[in-house]
Coordinates of C-alpha atoms in Angstrom, one line a residue:
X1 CA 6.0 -29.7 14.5
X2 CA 5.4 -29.5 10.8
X3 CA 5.6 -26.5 8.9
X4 CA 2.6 -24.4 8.4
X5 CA 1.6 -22.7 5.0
X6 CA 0.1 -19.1 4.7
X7 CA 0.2 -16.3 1.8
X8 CA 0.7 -12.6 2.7
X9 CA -1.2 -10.7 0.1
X10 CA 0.6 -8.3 -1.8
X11 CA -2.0 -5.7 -1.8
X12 CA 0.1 -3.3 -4.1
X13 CA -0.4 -5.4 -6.7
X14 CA -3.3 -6.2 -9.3
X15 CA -5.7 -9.0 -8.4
X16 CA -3.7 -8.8 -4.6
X17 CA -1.9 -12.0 -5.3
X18 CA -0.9 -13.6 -2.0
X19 CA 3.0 -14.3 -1.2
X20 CA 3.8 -18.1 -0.6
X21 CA 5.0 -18.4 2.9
X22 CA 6.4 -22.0 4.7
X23 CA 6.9 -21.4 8.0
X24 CA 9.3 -23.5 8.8
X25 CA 9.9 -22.7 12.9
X26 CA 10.4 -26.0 15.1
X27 CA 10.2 -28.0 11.9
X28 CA 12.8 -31.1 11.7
X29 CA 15.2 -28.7 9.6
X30 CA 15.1 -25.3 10.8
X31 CA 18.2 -25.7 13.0
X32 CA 19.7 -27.5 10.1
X33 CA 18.7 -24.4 8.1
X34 CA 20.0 -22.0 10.3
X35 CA 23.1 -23.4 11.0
X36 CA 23.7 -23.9 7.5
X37 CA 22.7 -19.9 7.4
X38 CA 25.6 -18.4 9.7
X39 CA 28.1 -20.9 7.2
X40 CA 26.9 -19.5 3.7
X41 CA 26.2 -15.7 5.3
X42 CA 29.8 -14.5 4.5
X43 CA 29.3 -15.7 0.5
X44 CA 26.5 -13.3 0.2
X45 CA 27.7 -9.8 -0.5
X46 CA 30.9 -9.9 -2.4
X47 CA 29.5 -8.5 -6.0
X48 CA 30.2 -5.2 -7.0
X49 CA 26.3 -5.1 -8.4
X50 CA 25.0 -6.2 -4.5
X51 CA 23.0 -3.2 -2.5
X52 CA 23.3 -4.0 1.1
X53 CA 20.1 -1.0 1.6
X54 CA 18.3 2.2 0.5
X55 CA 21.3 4.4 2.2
X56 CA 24.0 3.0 0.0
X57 CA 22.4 2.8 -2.8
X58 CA 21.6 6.8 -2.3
X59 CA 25.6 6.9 -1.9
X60 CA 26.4 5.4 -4.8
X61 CA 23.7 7.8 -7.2
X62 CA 25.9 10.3 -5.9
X63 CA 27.3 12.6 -9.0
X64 CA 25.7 9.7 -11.9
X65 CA 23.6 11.6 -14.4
X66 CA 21.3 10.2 -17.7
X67 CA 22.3 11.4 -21.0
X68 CA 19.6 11.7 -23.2
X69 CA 20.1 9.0 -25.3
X70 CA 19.9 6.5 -22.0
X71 CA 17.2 5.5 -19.4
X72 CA 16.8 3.8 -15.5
X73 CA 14.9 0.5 -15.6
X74 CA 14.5 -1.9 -13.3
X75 CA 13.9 -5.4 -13.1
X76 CA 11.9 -7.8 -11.1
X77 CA 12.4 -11.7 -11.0
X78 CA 8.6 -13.3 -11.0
X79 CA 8.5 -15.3 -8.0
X80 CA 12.2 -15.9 -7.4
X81 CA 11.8 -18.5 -4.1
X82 CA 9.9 -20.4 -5.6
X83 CA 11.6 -20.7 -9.5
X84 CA 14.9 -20.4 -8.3
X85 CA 16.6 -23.9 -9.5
X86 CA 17.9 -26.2 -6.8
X87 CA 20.2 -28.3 -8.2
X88 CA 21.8 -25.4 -10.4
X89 CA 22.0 -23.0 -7.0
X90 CA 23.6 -26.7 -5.1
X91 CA 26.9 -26.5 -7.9
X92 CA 27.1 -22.3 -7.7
X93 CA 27.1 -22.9 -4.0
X94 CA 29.6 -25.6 -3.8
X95 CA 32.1 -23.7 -6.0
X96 CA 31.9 -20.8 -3.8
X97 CA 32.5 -22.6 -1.5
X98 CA 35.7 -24.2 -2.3
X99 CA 37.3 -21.2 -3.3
X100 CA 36.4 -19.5 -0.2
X101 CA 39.6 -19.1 2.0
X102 CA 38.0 -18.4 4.9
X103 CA 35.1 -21.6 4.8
X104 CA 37.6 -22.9 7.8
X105 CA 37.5 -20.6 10.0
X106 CA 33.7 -20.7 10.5
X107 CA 33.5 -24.0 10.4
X108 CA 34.7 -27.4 9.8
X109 CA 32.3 -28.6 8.1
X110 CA 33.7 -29.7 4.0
X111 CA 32.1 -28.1 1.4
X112 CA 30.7 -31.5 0.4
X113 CA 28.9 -32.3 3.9
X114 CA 27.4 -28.7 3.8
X115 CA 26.0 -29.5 -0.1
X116 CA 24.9 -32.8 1.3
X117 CA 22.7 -31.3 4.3
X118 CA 22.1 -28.1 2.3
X119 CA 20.1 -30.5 -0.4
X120 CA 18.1 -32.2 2.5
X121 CA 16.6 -28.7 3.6
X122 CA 16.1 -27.5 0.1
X123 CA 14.7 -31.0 -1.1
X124 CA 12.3 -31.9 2.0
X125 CA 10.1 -29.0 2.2
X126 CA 6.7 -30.1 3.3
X127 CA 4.1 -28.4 5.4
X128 CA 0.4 -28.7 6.4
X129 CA -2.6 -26.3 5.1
X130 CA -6.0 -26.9 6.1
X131 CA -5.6 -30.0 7.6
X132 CA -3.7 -31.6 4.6
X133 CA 0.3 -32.7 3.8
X134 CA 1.9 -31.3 0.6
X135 CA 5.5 -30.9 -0.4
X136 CA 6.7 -28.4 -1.9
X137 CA 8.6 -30.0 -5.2
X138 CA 9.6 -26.8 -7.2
X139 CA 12.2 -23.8 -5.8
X140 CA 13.1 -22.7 -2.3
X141 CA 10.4 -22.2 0.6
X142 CA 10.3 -18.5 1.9
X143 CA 10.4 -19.1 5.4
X144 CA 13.5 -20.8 5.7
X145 CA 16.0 -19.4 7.0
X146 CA 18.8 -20.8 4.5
X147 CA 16.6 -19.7 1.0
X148 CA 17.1 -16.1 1.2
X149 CA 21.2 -16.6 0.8
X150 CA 20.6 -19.6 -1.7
X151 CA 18.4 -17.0 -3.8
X152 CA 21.1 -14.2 -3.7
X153 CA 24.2 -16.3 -4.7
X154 CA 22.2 -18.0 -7.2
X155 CA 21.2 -14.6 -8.6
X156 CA 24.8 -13.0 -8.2
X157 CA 26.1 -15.9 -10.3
X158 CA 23.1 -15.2 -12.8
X159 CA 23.7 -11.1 -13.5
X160 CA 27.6 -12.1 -13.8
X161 CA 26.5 -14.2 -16.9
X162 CA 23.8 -11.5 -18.2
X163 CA 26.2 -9.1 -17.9
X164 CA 29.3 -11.1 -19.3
X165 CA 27.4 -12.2 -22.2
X166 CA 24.8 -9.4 -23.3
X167 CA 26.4 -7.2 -26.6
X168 CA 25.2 -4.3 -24.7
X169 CA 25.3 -4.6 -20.9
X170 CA 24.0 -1.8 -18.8
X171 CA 26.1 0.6 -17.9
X172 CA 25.0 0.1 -14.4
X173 CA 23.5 -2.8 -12.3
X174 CA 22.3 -2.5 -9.1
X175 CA 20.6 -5.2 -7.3
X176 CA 18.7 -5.9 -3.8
X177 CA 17.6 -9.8 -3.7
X178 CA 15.8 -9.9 -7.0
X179 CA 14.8 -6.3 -7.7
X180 CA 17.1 -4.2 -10.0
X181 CA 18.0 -0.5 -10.7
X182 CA 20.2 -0.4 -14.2
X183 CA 21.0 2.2 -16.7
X184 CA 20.7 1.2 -20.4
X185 CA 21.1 2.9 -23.6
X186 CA 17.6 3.2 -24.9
X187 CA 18.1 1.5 -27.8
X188 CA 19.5 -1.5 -26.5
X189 CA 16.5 -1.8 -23.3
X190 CA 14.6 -4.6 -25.1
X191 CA 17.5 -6.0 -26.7
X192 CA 19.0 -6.8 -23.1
X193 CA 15.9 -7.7 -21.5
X194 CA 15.2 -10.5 -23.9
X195 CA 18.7 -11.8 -23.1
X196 CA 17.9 -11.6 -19.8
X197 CA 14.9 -14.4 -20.3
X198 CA 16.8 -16.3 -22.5
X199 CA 19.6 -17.5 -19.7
X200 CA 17.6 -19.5 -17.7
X201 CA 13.8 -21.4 -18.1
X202 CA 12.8 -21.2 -15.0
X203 CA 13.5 -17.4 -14.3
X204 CA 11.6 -15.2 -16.0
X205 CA 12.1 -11.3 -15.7
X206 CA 9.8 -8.4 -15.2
X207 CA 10.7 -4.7 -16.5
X208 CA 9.3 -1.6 -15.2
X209 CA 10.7 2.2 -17.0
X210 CA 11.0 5.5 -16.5
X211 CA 7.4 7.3 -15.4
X212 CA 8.1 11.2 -15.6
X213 CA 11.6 10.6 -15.7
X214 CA 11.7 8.8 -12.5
X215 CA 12.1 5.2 -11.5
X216 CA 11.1 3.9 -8.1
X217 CA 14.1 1.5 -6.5
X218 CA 13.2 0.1 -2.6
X219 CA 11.8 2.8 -1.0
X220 CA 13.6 5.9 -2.7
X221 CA 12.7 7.9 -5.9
X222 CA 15.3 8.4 -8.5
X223 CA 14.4 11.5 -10.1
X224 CA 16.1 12.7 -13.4
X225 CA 16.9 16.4 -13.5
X226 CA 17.3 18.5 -16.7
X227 CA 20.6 18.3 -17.7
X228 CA 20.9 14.5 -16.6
X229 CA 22.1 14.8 -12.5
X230 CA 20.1 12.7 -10.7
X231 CA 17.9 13.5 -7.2
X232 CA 17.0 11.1 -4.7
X233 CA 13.5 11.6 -3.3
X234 CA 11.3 9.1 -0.6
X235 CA 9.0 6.2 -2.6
X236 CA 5.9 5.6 -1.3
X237 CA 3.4 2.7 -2.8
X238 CA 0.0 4.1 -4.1
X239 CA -1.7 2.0 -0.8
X240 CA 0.7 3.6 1.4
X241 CA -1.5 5.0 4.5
X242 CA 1.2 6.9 6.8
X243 CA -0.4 4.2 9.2
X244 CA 2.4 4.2 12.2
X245 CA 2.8 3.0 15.8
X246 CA -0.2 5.1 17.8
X247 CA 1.3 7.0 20.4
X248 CA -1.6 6.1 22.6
X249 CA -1.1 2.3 22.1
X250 CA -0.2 0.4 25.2
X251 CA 3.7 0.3 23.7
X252 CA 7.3 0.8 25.1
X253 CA 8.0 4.5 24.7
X254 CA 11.3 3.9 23.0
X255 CA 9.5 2.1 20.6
X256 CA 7.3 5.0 19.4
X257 CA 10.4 7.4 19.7
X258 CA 11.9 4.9 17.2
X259 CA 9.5 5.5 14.8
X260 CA 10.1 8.8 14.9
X261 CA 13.7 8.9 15.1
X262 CA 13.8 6.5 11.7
X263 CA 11.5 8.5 9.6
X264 CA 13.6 11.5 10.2
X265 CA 16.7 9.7 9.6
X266 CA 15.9 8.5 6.6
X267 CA 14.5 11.5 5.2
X268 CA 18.3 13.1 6.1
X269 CA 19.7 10.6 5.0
X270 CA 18.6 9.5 1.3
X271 CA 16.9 12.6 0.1
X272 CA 19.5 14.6 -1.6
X273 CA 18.1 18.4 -2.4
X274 CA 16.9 20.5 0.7
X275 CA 13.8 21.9 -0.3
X276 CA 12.9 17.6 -0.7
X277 CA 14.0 17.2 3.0
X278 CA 12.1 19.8 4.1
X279 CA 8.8 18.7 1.9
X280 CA 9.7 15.4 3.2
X281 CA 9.9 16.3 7.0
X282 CA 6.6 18.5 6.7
X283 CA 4.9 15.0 5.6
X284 CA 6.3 13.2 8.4
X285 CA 4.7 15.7 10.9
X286 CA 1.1 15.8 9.0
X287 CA 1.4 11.8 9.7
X288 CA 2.8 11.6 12.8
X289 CA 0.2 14.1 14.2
X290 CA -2.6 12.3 12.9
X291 CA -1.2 9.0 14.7
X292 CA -1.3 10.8 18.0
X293 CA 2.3 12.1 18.1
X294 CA 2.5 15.1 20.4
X295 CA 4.7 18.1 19.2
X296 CA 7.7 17.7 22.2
X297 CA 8.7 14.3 20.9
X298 CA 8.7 15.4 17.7
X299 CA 10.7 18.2 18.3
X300 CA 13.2 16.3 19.8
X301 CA 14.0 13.7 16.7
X302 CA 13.7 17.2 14.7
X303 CA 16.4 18.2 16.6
X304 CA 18.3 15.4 16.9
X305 CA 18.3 14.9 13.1
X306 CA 18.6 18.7 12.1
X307 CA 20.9 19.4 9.2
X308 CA 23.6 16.6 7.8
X309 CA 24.5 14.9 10.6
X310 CA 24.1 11.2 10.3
X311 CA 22.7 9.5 13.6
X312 CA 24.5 6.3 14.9
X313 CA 23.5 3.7 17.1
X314 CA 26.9 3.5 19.9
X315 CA 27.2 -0.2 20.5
X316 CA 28.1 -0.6 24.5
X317 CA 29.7 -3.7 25.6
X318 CA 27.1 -5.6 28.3
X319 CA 27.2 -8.7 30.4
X320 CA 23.8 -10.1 28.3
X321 CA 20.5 -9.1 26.9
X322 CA 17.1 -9.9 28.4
X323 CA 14.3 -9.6 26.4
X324 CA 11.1 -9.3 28.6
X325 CA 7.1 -9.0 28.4
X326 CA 6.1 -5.3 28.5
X327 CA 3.9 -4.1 31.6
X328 CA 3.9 -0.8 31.4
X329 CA 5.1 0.9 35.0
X330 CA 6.7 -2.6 36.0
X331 CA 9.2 -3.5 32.7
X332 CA 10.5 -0.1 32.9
X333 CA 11.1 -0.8 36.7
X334 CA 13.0 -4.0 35.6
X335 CA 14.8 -2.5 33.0
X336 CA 16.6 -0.3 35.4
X337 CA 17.2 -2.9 37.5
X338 CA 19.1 -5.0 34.9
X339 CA 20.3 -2.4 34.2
X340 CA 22.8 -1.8 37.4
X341 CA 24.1 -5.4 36.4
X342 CA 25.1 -4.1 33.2
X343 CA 22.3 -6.1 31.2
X344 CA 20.4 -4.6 28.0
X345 CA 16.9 -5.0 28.3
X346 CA 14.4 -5.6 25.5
X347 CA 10.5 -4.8 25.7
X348 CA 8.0 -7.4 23.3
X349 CA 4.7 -6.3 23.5
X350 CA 2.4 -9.4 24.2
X351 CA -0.7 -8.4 23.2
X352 CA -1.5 -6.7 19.5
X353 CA -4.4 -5.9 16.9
X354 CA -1.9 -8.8 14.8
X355 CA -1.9 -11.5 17.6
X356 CA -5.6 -10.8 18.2
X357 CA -7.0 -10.6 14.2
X358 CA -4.5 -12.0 12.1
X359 CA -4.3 -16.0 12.5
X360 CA -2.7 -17.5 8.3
X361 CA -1.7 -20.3 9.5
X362 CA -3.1 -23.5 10.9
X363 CA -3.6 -23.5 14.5
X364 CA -1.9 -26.7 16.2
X365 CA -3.2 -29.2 18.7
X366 CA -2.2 -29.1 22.2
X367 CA -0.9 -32.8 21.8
X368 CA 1.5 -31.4 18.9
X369 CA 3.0 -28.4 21.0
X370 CA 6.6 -28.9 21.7
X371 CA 9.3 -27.3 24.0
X372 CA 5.7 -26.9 26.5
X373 CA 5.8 -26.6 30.4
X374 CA 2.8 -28.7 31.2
X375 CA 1.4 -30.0 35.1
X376 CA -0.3 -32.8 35.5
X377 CA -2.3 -33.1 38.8
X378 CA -2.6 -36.9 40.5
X379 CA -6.1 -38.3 40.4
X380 CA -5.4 -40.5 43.6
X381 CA -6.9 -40.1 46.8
X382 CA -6.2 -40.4 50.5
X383 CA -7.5 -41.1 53.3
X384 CA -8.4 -37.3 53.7
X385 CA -10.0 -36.9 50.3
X386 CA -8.4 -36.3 47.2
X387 CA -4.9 -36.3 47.0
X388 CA -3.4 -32.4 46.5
X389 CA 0.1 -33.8 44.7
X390 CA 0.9 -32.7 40.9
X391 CA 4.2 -32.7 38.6
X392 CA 4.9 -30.1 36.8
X393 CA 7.5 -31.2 33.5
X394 CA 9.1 -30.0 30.7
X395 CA 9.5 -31.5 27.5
X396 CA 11.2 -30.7 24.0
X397 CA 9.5 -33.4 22.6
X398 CA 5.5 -33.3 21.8
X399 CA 3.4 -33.3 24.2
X400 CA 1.5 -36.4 23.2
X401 CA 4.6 -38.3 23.5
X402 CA 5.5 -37.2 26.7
X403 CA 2.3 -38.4 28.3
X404 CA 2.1 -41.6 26.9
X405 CA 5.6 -42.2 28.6
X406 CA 3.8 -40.8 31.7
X407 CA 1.1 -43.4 31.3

């Protein structure tokens, strides 16, 4: 099928611009794309500036402080996917990948066949709106599963030269995708940041400062103390609700327990000072309450998270997974029984407010459907009437297709 375009609106922003999605799933590429994924993976990562998430970052503010004549600022790429240069990202790519000992062992694929087919996915972005075929003729589509690591290396290879070249680099650069937290001497901020828009013409960057000696990074808080230590608090956007999973909703029950047990690990887990974890927790309760939460299964992730001790998922060896429909009363029967047979089971809700109310995209045609079980009854008759015989196929190709081979 061909891809479909929708935007997400970024409603934390002014005018609620919308976010340029390409969905790119059963498109002639997507396996190419993802294949290509699990290859270039292992490249991503290796820069001392890269933030894998919120936790280590809070790990590495541990003990910095902000002398007086310094300040945080971050920066923010303006629409990276879509600016980030192809044929510049193709070179940093295939260097990186020459010089990586380990390309063989994932696959054996040369670094000049992965380029070539790495240019095709990149290069033959097209999709349907509204009826209509465009192609997309600038950057990477978000929706693919290869542009997110062609982003990141591009921009790994682009803070390396910022940060090799500037007169004043920052003292510290920390970066998730395209998002920054640095550390500057004041009088060098504007300095750097127009050296920063002078490396490249089709990335342009963003800068946010300090607002009452705080600067907001993913979703923590970087508060500056007086004397210069720093304090790690949760971020929440201004059109944050505390909207959560209802407890009454017709969900797995591990899945609201999850929502639980996350908020409380993360509040144990980034925020650094105690009276903040215990402001923090007290805002988790008021929200969770008014979602439907009852006061025994909050107890429990209170307890379970109480004080520093960091909770860990165990990883058990099994025989498979199985991910299945939830019913409630009847999926948690299965899940027992896979259970004996040493099989994880997984619960996806099949019916939600987003399925129901929520439809971006354009909706496609029966005849277009691929990877579709379809039965086709026979319009014959017999001597007893009409005849009762069907066939019942499946078929990776479209459906359309299929039946005119029928025919």
């Amino acid at each position: 099928m061909p891809p479909k375009f929708y935007g997400l609106p970024k409603i934390h922003k002014v005018n609620i611009p919308l976010r340029p999605i390409v969905s790119s799933i059963d498109s002639i590429t997507y396996s190419s794309a993802k294949f290509l994924a699990e290859i270039l993976s292992p490249l991503v990562g290796n820069s001392i500036h890269h933030v894998v998430n919120s936790l280590e970052f809070s790990k590495l503010m541990k003990n910095k402080r902000v002398e007086e004549d310094e300040e945080l600022r971050s920066y923010d790429v303006t629409a990276l996917f879509t600016s980030v240069p192809v044929d510049k990202s193709l070179e940093i790519i295939h260097t990186r990948l020459q010089n990586d000992p380990t390309l063989n062992n994932r696959t054996t694929v040369t670094p000049q066949q992965i380029i070539k087919l790495l240019k095709v996915c990149l290069r033959c972005t097209y999709f349907v709106y509204n009826g209509t075929f465009y192609q997309q003729i600038r950057g990477a589509a978000m929706g693919s599963p290869v542009s997110p690591i062609v982003c990141n290396l591009y921009m790994e290879n682009m803070e390396q030269l910022a940060i090799k070249t500037a007169l004043h680099p920052p003292i510290w650069w920390y970066r998730y995708v395209d998002d920054t937290h640095t550390k500057l001497k004041k009088a060098h901020a504007q300095e750097f940041t127009d050296h920063l828009n002078s490396l490249d013409p089709d990335i342009k960057f963003t800068t946010e400062g300090e607002v009452n000696r705080s600067l907001a990074f993913l979703d923590t808080l970087t508060v500056i103390q007086n004397g210069g230590s720093i304090n790690i608090k949760i971020y929440r956007k201004p059109t944050h609700t505390d909207q959560y999973l209802n407890f009454n909703s017709n969900h797995p029950l591990q899945h609201k327990l999850g929502v639980i047990n996350t908020l409380y690990y993360r509040a144990n887990s980034l925020v650094t000072k105690e009276e903040d974890k215990i402001h923090e927790c007290l805002h988790i309760d008021q929200a969770l309450n008014r979602c439907g939460y009852p006061n025994w299964a909050i107890n429990r992730a209170t307890r379970r998270h109480k004080g520093k001790v960091d909770y860990q998922r165990h990883k058990t060896t099994n025989k498979g997974l199985a991910v299945i429909p939830y019913i409630k009363g009847v999926s948690e029967t299965l899940k027992r029984t896979f259970e004996t047979f040493d099989i994880t089971t997984c619960f996806k809700p099949t019916c939600t407010l987003r399925q129901l109310l929520v439809s971006p995209k354009d909706k496609s045609q029966k005849k277009d459907i691929t990877g579709a079980i379809y039965h086709i009854p026979c319009q014959g008759k017999t001597t007893s009437g009409k005849c009762k015989d069907s066939y019942i196929g499946e078929s990776e190709r479209t459906l359309k297709t299929r039946f005119l081979e029928h025919q």
